[in-house]
Short mmCIF file of N, CA and C in Angstrom, two decimals:
data_model
loop_
_atom_site.label_atom_id
_atom_site.label_comp_id
_atom_site.label_asym_id
_atom_site.label_seq_id
_atom_site.Cartn_x
_atom_site.Cartn_y
_atom_site.Cartn_z
N GLY A 1 0.64 -1.50 -0.20
CA GLY A 1 -0.04 -0.01 -0.02
C GLY A 1 0.93 1.24 0.47
N ILE A 2 0.03 2.39 0.06
CA ILE A 2 0.90 3.46 -0.38
C ILE A 2 2.27 3.83 1.27
N GLY A 3 1.20 2.97 2.49
CA GLY A 3 2.09 3.60 3.67
C GLY A 3 3.82 2.26 3.73
N MET A 4 3.23 1.30 3.11
CA MET A 4 4.24 0.65 3.27
C MET A 4 5.89 0.85 1.82
N HIS A 5 4.92 1.07 0.71
CA HIS A 5 5.54 1.07 -0.35
C HIS A 5 6.31 2.69 -1.26
N ALA A 6 5.23 3.80 -0.99
CA ALA A 6 5.69 4.58 -1.38
C ALA A 6 6.89 5.61 -0.82
N PRO A 7 6.59 5.28 0.22
CA PRO A 7 8.15 6.69 0.88
C PRO A 7 9.09 6.01 0.60
N TYR A 8 9.25 5.13 -0.25
CA TYR A 8 10.84 4.37 -0.35
C TYR A 8 10.83 4.26 -2.06
N GLU A 9 9.76 5.29 -3.14
CA GLU A 9 10.02 5.75 -4.17
C GLU A 9 10.88 6.17 -4.73
N GLN A 10 11.73 6.75 -5.53
CA GLN A 10 13.04 7.98 -5.91
C GLN A 10 12.52 8.72 -6.16
N ASN A 11 11.22 9.04 -6.93
CA ASN A 11 10.65 10.59 -7.27
C ASN A 11 9.22 10.61 -7.04
N ALA A 12 8.93 11.83 -6.66
CA ALA A 12 7.30 12.65 -6.56
C ALA A 12 6.31 11.67 -7.88
N PHE A 13 6.71 11.40 -9.04
CA PHE A 13 5.72 10.63 -9.78
C PHE A 13 5.61 9.33 -9.83
N GLU A 14 6.61 8.29 -9.36
CA GLU A 14 6.34 7.26 -8.91
C GLU A 14 5.27 7.80 -7.62
N VAL A 15 5.52 8.19 -6.97
CA VAL A 15 4.86 8.13 -5.41
C VAL A 15 3.14 8.45 -5.71
N GLN A 16 2.86 9.41 -6.87
CA GLN A 16 2.09 9.98 -6.90
C GLN A 16 0.53 8.86 -7.84
N ARG A 17 1.95 8.49 -8.77
CA ARG A 17 1.32 7.03 -9.50
C ARG A 17 1.26 5.99 -8.77
N LEU A 18 1.48 5.57 -7.69
CA LEU A 18 0.91 4.16 -6.58
C LEU A 18 0.06 4.99 -6.04
N ALA A 19 -0.42 6.22 -5.61
CA ALA A 19 -1.14 6.87 -4.94
C ALA A 19 -2.58 6.56 -5.74
N TRP A 20 -2.37 7.02 -6.50
CA TRP A 20 -3.90 7.39 -7.42
C TRP A 20 -4.05 5.79 -7.95
N GLN A 21 -3.33 4.71 -8.22
CA GLN A 21 -3.82 3.46 -8.20
C GLN A 21 -4.82 2.91 -6.90
N GLN A 22 -4.55 3.57 -5.84
CA GLN A 22 -5.32 2.84 -4.56
C GLN A 22 -6.17 4.49 -4.05
N ASN A 23 -6.72 5.01 -5.14
CA ASN A 23 -7.68 6.22 -4.89
C ASN A 23 -7.28 7.51 -3.99
N TRP A 24 -5.82 7.38 -3.53
CA TRP A 24 -5.20 8.70 -3.11
C TRP A 24 -4.60 9.24 -4.00
N ARG A 25 -4.46 10.80 -2.95
CA ARG A 25 -3.98 11.96 -4.00
C ARG A 25 -2.78 12.29 -2.60
N LEU A 26 -1.33 12.22 -3.61
CA LEU A 26 -0.43 12.72 -3.01
C LEU A 26 -0.92 14.63 -2.79
N VAL A 27 -0.45 14.61 -1.97
CA VAL A 27 -0.49 16.67 -1.38
C VAL A 27 0.97 17.11 -1.54
N THR A 28 2.03 16.19 -0.55
CA THR A 28 3.02 16.66 -0.25
C THR A 28 3.84 15.73 0.17
N GLU A 29 5.15 15.85 -0.24
CA GLU A 29 5.93 14.87 0.45
C GLU A 29 7.74 15.35 0.96
N ARG A 30 8.63 14.89 1.05
CA ARG A 30 9.69 14.97 1.38
C ARG A 30 10.79 13.52 1.42
N ILE A 31 9.89 12.97 0.10
CA ILE A 31 11.32 11.39 -0.58
C ILE A 31 12.70 11.65 -0.84
N SER A 32 13.02 12.83 -0.86
CA SER A 32 14.37 12.85 -1.57
C SER A 32 15.91 13.25 -1.14
N GLU A 33 14.85 14.10 0.61
CA GLU A 33 16.01 14.80 1.25
C GLU A 33 15.28 14.03 2.60
N SER A 34 16.23 13.14 3.13
CA SER A 34 16.35 12.86 4.38
C SER A 34 17.54 12.49 5.25
N GLY A 35 17.46 12.80 6.61
CA GLY A 35 19.03 12.02 7.18
C GLY A 35 18.61 12.06 8.21
N LYS A 36 19.87 12.29 9.87
CA LYS A 36 19.53 12.02 11.02
C LYS A 36 18.53 12.84 11.20
N HIS A 37 17.01 12.54 12.10
CA HIS A 37 16.49 12.85 12.52
C HIS A 37 15.32 13.27 11.52
N ARG A 38 15.85 13.25 10.26
CA ARG A 38 14.70 13.46 9.22
C ARG A 38 13.94 12.72 8.22
N PRO A 39 13.17 11.70 8.97
CA PRO A 39 12.93 10.37 7.57
C PRO A 39 12.15 11.05 6.25
N ALA A 40 12.85 10.40 5.01
CA ALA A 40 11.50 10.63 4.02
C ALA A 40 9.91 10.22 4.87
N TRP A 41 8.78 11.20 4.16
CA TRP A 41 7.81 11.01 4.19
C TRP A 41 6.67 11.62 2.89
N CYS A 42 5.46 11.25 3.01
CA CYS A 42 4.59 11.47 1.90
C CYS A 42 3.18 11.62 2.63
N LEU A 43 2.55 12.93 2.23
CA LEU A 43 1.25 13.11 2.54
C LEU A 43 0.41 13.11 1.42
N TYR A 44 -1.01 12.31 1.93
CA TYR A 44 -1.85 11.54 0.84
C TYR A 44 -3.01 12.51 1.50
N ALA A 45 -4.07 12.93 0.66
CA ALA A 45 -5.15 12.90 0.84
C ALA A 45 -6.19 11.49 0.39
N HIS A 46 -7.22 11.14 1.19
CA HIS A 46 -8.72 10.35 0.44
C HIS A 46 -9.88 11.23 0.22
N GLN A 47 -10.24 11.60 -1.07
CA GLN A 47 -11.31 12.78 -1.06
C GLN A 47 -12.78 12.14 -0.30
N GLU A 48 -12.73 10.71 -0.78
CA GLU A 48 -14.11 9.73 -0.75
C GLU A 48 -14.09 9.77 1.17
N HIS A 49 -13.35 9.51 0.96
CA HIS A 49 -13.11 9.10 3.10
C HIS A 49 -13.01 9.78 4.09
N GLU A 50 -12.70 11.64 3.32
CA GLU A 50 -12.21 12.21 3.93
C GLU A 50 -11.16 12.03 5.09
N VAL A 51 -10.24 11.57 4.55
CA VAL A 51 -9.04 10.76 5.59
C VAL A 51 -7.60 11.42 4.66
N ALA A 52 -6.64 12.25 5.71
CA ALA A 52 -5.25 12.31 5.22
C ALA A 52 -4.37 11.29 6.22
N ALA A 53 -3.41 10.67 5.27
CA ALA A 53 -2.32 9.94 6.15
C ALA A 53 -0.71 10.53 5.70
N ILE A 54 -0.18 10.37 6.47
CA ILE A 54 1.13 10.85 6.59
C ILE A 54 1.89 9.44 6.50
N ALA A 55 2.14 9.02 5.84
CA ALA A 55 3.65 8.08 5.47
C ALA A 55 4.76 8.14 5.66
N ILE A 56 5.15 7.69 6.68
CA ILE A 56 6.75 7.67 7.17
C ILE A 56 7.84 6.13 6.39
N ARG A 57 8.99 7.21 5.78
CA ARG A 57 9.81 5.75 5.24
C ARG A 57 10.48 5.44 6.81
N GLY A 58 10.70 4.30 6.86
CA GLY A 58 11.45 3.83 7.73
C GLY A 58 13.13 3.15 7.63
N THR A 59 13.57 3.15 8.26
CA THR A 59 15.06 2.92 7.95
C THR A 59 15.69 2.49 6.48
N ASP A 60 16.21 3.50 5.36
CA ASP A 60 16.81 3.12 4.38
C ASP A 60 18.15 3.65 4.38
N LEU A 61 18.90 2.92 4.40
CA LEU A 61 20.57 3.70 4.81
C LEU A 61 20.77 4.16 3.60
N ASP A 62 21.16 3.83 2.13
CA ASP A 62 21.33 4.40 0.99
C ASP A 62 20.44 5.49 0.66
N LYS A 63 19.43 5.58 0.56
CA LYS A 63 18.92 7.25 0.59
C LYS A 63 18.60 7.83 1.56
N SER A 64 18.83 7.29 2.76
CA SER A 64 19.19 8.81 3.63
C SER A 64 20.71 9.04 3.72
N LEU A 65 21.89 8.01 3.09
CA LEU A 65 22.87 8.33 3.24
C LEU A 65 23.92 8.23 4.54
N GLY A 66 22.86 7.25 5.05
CA GLY A 66 23.43 6.84 6.07
C GLY A 66 22.76 7.63 7.52
N GLY A 67 21.69 8.79 7.47
CA GLY A 67 21.27 9.70 8.49
C GLY A 67 20.61 8.55 9.31
N ASP A 68 19.60 7.70 8.17
CA ASP A 68 18.71 6.72 9.37
C ASP A 68 19.64 6.44 10.28
N LEU A 69 20.40 5.68 9.97
CA LEU A 69 21.18 5.00 10.68
C LEU A 69 21.59 5.70 12.38
N PHE A 70 22.16 6.78 12.18
CA PHE A 70 22.51 7.80 13.26
C PHE A 70 21.18 8.26 14.56
N THR A 71 20.01 8.17 13.52
CA THR A 71 18.80 8.15 14.07
C THR A 71 18.57 7.10 15.01
N ASP A 72 18.50 5.68 13.84
CA ASP A 72 18.46 4.81 14.95
C ASP A 72 18.99 4.04 16.10
N LEU A 73 20.77 4.78 15.94
CA LEU A 73 21.40 4.51 17.18
C LEU A 73 21.30 5.56 17.82
N ASN A 74 20.28 6.64 18.19
CA ASN A 74 20.39 7.44 18.80
C ASN A 74 19.29 7.04 20.19
N ALA A 75 19.35 5.65 20.78
CA ALA A 75 18.34 5.14 21.31
C ALA A 75 18.07 5.50 22.68
N GLU A 76 18.76 6.27 22.80
CA GLU A 76 18.25 6.17 24.75
C GLU A 76 16.32 6.68 24.90
N PRO A 77 16.34 6.02 25.64
CA PRO A 77 15.23 6.71 26.53
C PRO A 77 14.89 7.98 27.15
N VAL A 78 14.34 8.84 26.70
CA VAL A 78 13.83 10.30 27.22
C VAL A 78 12.85 10.37 27.47
N VAL A 79 12.63 11.25 28.57
CA VAL A 79 11.25 11.93 29.49
C VAL A 79 10.55 12.91 28.08
N HIS A 80 9.38 12.58 27.80
CA HIS A 80 8.86 13.85 26.69
C HIS A 80 7.76 14.55 27.28
N THR A 81 7.57 15.80 27.87
CA THR A 81 6.18 16.36 27.57
C THR A 81 5.85 17.02 26.92
N SER A 82 4.69 16.76 26.33
CA SER A 82 4.16 17.32 25.19
C SER A 82 3.50 18.71 25.52
N GLY A 83 3.17 19.22 24.15
CA GLY A 83 2.13 20.90 24.84
C GLY A 83 0.98 20.56 25.91
N SER A 84 0.65 19.39 25.39
CA SER A 84 -0.95 19.35 26.19
C SER A 84 -0.46 19.04 27.79
N GLY A 85 0.44 18.46 28.00
CA GLY A 85 1.13 17.80 29.35
C GLY A 85 0.92 16.88 29.21
N ALA A 86 1.03 15.73 28.40
CA ALA A 86 0.99 14.58 28.39
C ALA A 86 2.95 14.11 28.35
N THR A 87 2.92 13.25 29.57
CA THR A 87 4.04 12.64 29.78
C THR A 87 4.91 11.49 28.78
N VAL A 88 5.85 11.09 28.35
CA VAL A 88 6.08 9.72 27.63
C VAL A 88 7.48 9.84 27.60
N ILE A 89 7.65 8.15 27.58
CA ILE A 89 9.26 8.16 27.18
C ILE A 89 9.44 7.49 26.74
N ALA A 90 10.57 7.77 25.57
CA ALA A 90 10.76 7.49 23.85
C ALA A 90 11.94 7.04 23.48
N HIS A 91 12.32 6.68 22.46
CA HIS A 91 13.55 6.85 21.79
C HIS A 91 13.73 7.60 21.37
N GLU A 92 15.10 8.45 21.70
CA GLU A 92 15.22 9.56 21.33
C GLU A 92 15.63 9.65 20.14
N GLY A 93 15.51 9.14 18.84
CA GLY A 93 15.80 9.39 17.69
C GLY A 93 14.54 9.59 17.23
N MET A 94 13.75 8.16 17.61
CA MET A 94 12.51 8.54 16.92
C MET A 94 11.99 10.27 17.55
N LEU A 95 11.93 10.32 18.71
CA LEU A 95 11.30 11.55 19.32
C LEU A 95 11.45 12.93 18.62
N ARG A 96 12.84 12.74 18.22
CA ARG A 96 13.33 13.60 17.92
C ARG A 96 13.02 14.05 16.35
N SER A 97 12.77 12.86 15.74
CA SER A 97 11.98 12.81 14.64
C SER A 97 10.95 13.51 14.20
N ALA A 98 9.59 13.06 15.01
CA ALA A 98 8.42 13.65 15.35
C ALA A 98 8.22 14.70 15.56
N ILE A 99 9.21 15.05 16.30
CA ILE A 99 9.14 16.77 16.66
C ILE A 99 9.53 17.11 15.79
N LYS A 100 10.47 17.53 14.59
CA LYS A 100 10.60 18.30 13.86
C LYS A 100 9.51 17.49 12.73
N LEU A 101 8.90 16.49 11.83
CA LEU A 101 8.15 16.33 11.47
C LEU A 101 6.99 16.63 11.86
N GLU A 102 6.60 17.03 12.95
CA GLU A 102 5.21 17.93 13.66
C GLU A 102 5.70 19.14 13.14
N ALA A 103 6.64 19.70 13.54
CA ALA A 103 7.07 21.69 12.99
C ALA A 103 6.61 21.53 12.06
N GLU A 104 7.26 20.27 10.61
CA GLU A 104 7.14 20.75 9.21
C GLU A 104 5.74 20.91 8.39
N LEU A 105 5.10 19.99 9.19
CA LEU A 105 4.02 19.37 8.89
C LEU A 105 2.24 20.71 9.63
N ARG A 106 2.91 21.13 10.76
CA ARG A 106 1.68 21.10 11.77
C ARG A 106 0.73 22.78 10.59
N HIS A 107 0.93 23.20 9.77
CA HIS A 107 0.28 24.45 9.21
C HIS A 107 -0.91 23.32 8.29
N THR A 108 0.02 22.42 7.23
CA THR A 108 -0.89 21.21 6.81
C THR A 108 -1.68 20.69 7.56
N LEU A 109 -1.36 20.33 8.63
CA LEU A 109 -2.36 19.16 9.33
C LEU A 109 -3.72 19.68 10.12
N ARG A 110 -3.44 20.83 10.45
CA ARG A 110 -4.60 21.95 11.16
C ARG A 110 -5.17 22.42 10.25
N ALA A 111 -4.79 22.92 8.71
CA ALA A 111 -5.49 23.10 7.95
C ALA A 111 -6.41 21.42 7.39
N LEU A 112 -6.27 20.48 7.26
CA LEU A 112 -7.06 19.44 7.41
C LEU A 112 -7.84 19.07 8.41
N ALA A 113 -7.25 19.06 9.44
CA ALA A 113 -8.18 18.82 10.19
C ALA A 113 -9.54 20.03 9.73
N ARG A 114 -9.03 21.51 10.23
CA ARG A 114 -10.19 22.20 10.50
C ARG A 114 -10.57 21.97 9.23
N ARG A 115 -10.85 21.35 8.28
CA ARG A 115 -11.69 21.10 6.96
C ARG A 115 -12.34 19.46 7.25
N GLY A 116 -12.17 19.04 8.49
CA GLY A 116 -12.95 18.01 8.82
C GLY A 116 -12.45 16.34 9.00
N ARG A 117 -11.10 16.67 8.06
CA ARG A 117 -10.37 15.21 7.63
C ARG A 117 -9.71 14.40 8.88
N ARG A 118 -9.90 13.39 9.17
CA ARG A 118 -9.35 12.54 10.02
C ARG A 118 -7.95 12.01 9.61
N ILE A 119 -6.62 12.42 10.43
CA ILE A 119 -5.39 12.26 9.74
C ILE A 119 -5.27 10.70 10.26
N ILE A 120 -4.28 10.24 9.76
CA ILE A 120 -3.16 9.20 10.69
C ILE A 120 -2.15 8.62 10.19
N ILE A 121 -1.70 7.72 10.68
CA ILE A 121 -0.02 8.06 10.74
C ILE A 121 0.41 6.60 10.34
N VAL A 122 1.30 6.29 9.02
CA VAL A 122 1.54 4.90 8.58
C VAL A 122 2.98 5.26 8.61
N GLY A 123 3.44 3.84 9.23
CA GLY A 123 5.20 3.96 8.68
C GLY A 123 6.34 2.24 9.13
N HIS A 124 6.63 2.62 8.80
CA HIS A 124 8.05 0.98 8.63
C HIS A 124 8.67 1.21 9.28
N SER A 125 9.20 0.20 10.46
CA SER A 125 10.68 0.27 11.48
C SER A 125 10.21 1.64 11.87
N LEU A 126 11.62 2.73 11.58
CA LEU A 126 11.89 3.51 12.54
C LEU A 126 10.51 4.56 11.93
N GLY A 127 10.01 4.06 11.11
CA GLY A 127 9.17 4.65 10.21
C GLY A 127 7.24 4.72 11.49
N ALA A 128 7.52 3.83 11.69
CA ALA A 128 6.41 3.10 12.97
C ALA A 128 5.76 4.36 13.77
#
């Protein structure tokens, strides 16, 4: 599906082609630039089901030029308190990646939510 295969593609055209085959539309993506705490991702929308999906690529040392390895190895458990006051213990590399991704997509996700879209996040390996 789009969550397991598309983020591993080399270019946005192939990502869009896979999305269209499953009735999704590619909204935006960052698949060609990834590195430490910056995993590749794609954001899709499905009009009929009124849902948006963020697909985060898992570890791919070649496509990330080794950056994914540094995220993986940054594995110390850290305590984090969110803006809403929730406290979690997380893998430091995954947490830093999630914080950067949220900042990168914040305005787009809020706009989708204001339009009543459900938002799901899918991934594989460290994209989970």
